[in-house]
mmCIF file of C-alpha atoms in Angstrom:
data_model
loop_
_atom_site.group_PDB
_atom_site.id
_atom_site.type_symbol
_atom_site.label_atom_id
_atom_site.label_comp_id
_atom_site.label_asym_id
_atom_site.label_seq_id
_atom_site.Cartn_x
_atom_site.Cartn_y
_atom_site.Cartn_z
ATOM 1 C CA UNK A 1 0.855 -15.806 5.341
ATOM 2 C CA UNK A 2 -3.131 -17.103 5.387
ATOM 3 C CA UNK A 3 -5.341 -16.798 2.172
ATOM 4 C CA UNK A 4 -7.916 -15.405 5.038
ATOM 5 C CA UNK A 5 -5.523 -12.574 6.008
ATOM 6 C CA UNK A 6 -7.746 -9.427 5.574
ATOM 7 C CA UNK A 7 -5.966 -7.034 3.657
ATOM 8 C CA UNK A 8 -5.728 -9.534 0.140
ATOM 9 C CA UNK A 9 -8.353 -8.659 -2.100
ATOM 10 C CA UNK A 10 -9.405 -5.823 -4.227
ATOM 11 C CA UNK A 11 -10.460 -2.520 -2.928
ATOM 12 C CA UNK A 12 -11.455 0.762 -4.251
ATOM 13 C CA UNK A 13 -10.219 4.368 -2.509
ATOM 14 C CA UNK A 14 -12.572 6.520 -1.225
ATOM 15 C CA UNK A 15 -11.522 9.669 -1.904
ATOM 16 C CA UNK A 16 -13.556 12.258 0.398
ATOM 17 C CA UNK A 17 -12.044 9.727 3.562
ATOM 18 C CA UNK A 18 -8.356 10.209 2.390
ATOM 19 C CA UNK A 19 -6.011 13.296 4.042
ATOM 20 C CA UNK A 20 -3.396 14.107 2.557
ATOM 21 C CA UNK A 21 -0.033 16.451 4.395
ATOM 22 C CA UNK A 22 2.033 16.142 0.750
ATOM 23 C CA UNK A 23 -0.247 16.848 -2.837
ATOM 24 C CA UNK A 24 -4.049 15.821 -3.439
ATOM 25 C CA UNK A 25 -5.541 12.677 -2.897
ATOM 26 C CA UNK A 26 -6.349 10.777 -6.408
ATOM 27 C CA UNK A 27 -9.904 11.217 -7.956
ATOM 28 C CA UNK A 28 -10.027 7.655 -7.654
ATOM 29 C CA UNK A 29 -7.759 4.755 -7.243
ATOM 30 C CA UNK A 30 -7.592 0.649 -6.811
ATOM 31 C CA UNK A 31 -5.673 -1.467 -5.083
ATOM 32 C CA UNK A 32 -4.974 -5.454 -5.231
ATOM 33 C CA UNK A 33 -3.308 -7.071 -2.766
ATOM 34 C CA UNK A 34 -2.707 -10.645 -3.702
ATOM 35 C CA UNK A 35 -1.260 -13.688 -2.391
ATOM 36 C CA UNK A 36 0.934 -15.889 -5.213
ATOM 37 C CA UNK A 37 1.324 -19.337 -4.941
ATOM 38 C CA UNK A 38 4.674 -19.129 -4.211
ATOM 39 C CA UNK A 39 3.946 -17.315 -1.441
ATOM 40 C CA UNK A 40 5.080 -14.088 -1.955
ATOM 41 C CA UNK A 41 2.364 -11.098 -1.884
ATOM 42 C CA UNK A 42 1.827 -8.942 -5.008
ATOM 43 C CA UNK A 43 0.585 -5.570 -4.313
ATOM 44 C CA UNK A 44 -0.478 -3.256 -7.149
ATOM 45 C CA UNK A 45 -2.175 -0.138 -7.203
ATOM 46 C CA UNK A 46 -3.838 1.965 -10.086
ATOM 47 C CA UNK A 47 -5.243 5.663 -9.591
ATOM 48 C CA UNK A 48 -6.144 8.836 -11.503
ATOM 49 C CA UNK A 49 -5.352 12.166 -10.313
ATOM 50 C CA UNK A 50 -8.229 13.952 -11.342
ATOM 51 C CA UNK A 51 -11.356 13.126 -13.700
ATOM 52 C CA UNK A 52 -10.161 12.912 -17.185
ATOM 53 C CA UNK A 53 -6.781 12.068 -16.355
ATOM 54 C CA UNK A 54 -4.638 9.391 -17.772
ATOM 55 C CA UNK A 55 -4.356 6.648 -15.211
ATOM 56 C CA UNK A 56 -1.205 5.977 -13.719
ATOM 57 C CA UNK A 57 0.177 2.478 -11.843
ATOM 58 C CA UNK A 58 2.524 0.877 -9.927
ATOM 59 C CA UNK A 59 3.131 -2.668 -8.547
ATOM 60 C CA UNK A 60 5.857 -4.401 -6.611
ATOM 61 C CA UNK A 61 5.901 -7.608 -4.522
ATOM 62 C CA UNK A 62 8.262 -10.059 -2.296
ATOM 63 C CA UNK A 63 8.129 -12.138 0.635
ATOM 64 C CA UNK A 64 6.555 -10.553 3.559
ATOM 65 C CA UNK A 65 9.074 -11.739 6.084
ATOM 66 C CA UNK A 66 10.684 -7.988 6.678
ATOM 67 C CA UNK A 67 13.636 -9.349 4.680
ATOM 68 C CA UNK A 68 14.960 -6.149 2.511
ATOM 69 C CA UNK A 69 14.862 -6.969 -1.465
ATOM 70 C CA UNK A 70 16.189 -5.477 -4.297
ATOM 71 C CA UNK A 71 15.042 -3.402 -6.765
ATOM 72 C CA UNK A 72 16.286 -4.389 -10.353
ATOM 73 C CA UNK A 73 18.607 -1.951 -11.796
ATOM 74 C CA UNK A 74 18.959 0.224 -8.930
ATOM 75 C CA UNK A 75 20.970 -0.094 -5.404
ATOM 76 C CA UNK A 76 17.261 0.827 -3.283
ATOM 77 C CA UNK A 77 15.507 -1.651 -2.018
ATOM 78 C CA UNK A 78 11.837 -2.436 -0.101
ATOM 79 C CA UNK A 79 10.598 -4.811 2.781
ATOM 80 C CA UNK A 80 7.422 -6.227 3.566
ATOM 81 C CA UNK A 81 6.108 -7.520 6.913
ATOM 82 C CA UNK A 82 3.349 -9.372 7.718
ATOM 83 C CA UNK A 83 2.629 -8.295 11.416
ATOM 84 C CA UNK A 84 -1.027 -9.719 11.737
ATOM 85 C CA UNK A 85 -4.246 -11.208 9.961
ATOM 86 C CA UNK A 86 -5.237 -7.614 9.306
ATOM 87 C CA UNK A 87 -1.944 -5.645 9.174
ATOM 88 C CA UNK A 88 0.662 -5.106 6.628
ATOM 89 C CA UNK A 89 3.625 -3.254 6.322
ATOM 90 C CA UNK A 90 6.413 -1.915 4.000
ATOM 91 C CA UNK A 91 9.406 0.352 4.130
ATOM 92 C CA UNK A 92 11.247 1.676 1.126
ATOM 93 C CA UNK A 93 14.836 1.832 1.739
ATOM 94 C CA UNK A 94 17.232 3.829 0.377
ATOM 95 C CA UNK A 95 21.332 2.756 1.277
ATOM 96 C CA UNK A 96 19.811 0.744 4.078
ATOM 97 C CA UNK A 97 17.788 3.707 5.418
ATOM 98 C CA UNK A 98 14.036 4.057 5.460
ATOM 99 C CA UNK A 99 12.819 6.770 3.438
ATOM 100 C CA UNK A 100 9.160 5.766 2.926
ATOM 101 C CA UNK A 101 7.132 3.616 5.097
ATOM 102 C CA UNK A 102 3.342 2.535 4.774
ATOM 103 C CA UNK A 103 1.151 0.538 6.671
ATOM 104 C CA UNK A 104 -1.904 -1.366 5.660
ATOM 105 C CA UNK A 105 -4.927 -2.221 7.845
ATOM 106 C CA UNK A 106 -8.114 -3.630 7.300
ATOM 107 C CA UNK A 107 -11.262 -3.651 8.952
ATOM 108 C CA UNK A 108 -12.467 -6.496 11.343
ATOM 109 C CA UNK A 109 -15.372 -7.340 8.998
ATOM 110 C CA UNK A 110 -12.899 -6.985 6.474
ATOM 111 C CA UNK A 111 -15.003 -4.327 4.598
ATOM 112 C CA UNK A 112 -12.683 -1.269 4.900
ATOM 113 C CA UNK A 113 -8.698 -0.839 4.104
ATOM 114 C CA UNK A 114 -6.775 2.168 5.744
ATOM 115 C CA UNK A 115 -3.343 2.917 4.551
ATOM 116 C CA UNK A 116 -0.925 5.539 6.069
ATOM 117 C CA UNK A 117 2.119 6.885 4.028
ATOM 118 C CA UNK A 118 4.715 8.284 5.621
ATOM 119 C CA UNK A 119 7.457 9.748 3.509
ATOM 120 C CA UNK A 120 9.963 12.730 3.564
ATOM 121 C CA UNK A 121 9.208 15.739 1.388
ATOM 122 C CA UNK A 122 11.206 17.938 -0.307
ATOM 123 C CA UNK A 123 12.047 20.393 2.474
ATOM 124 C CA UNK A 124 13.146 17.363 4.699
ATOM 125 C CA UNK A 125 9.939 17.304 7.208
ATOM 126 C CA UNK A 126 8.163 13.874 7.572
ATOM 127 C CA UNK A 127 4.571 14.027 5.989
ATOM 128 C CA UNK A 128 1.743 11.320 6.550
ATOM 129 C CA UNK A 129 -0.865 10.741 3.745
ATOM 130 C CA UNK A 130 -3.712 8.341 4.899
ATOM 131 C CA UNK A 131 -5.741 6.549 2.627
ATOM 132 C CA UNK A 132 -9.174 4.486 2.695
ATOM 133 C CA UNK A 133 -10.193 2.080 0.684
ATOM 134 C CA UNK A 134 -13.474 -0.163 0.558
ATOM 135 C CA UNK A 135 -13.553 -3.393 -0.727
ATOM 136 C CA UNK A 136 -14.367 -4.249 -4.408
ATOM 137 C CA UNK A 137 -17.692 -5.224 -5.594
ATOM 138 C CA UNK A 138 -17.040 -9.524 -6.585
ATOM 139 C CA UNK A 139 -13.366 -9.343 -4.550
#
């Protein structure tokens, strides 16, 4: 882990550059990557579905060493895996089994963040959602 890897920061979605195979992309959305000083990343991400919406968020965050780690309270966990300066990965895993998967890449200039979700839907065909984000004004 480097505070210069490209993917920390702040970044804003843009919707009319994100596909979705499974629902609508959000209206709009942010997303903070950071770095802790324990080391550990802490990823958190806020979006509204459409205009007018009430905003909805999530966060999570761990060691980025592909190590699996537990969710409180339940017996899934999630990894995290730093494969480069610009690349970022995690899998959520379900009994030891990945079920979700996502990868995070930013831009050379380090302007741009693309994110692909993969995850199984309901009928039990893998769908890929792919997301862009630019970086935050001040981030």
């Amino acid at each position: 882990m480097s505070r210069d890897d490209r993917y920390l920061g702040a970044w804003d979605l843009v919707p009319e550059l994100s596909l979705y195979e499974l629902g609508e992309p959000p209206a709009s959305g942010h997303y903070t990557i950071e770095l802790r000083d324990d080391g550990a990343l802490m990823l958190r991400v806020k979006w509204q579905q459409a205009p007018g919406d009430s905003p909805r968020e999530t966060a999570f965050g761990g060691r980025a060493d592909g190590s699996p780690q537990h969710l409180r309270g339940v017996s899934n966990s999630f990894s995290l895996t730093r494969v480069d300066a610009y690349t970022l990965d995690s899998a959520a895993l379900s009994d030891g089994r990945v079920v979700a998967y996502a990868r995070r890449v930013a831009s050379r200039d380090g302007a741009l963040l693309s994110v692909v979700q993969e995850q199984v839907a309901p009928d039990g065909k893998r769908t890929r959602n792919f997301q862009v984000y630019r970086r935050a004004p001040n981030a």
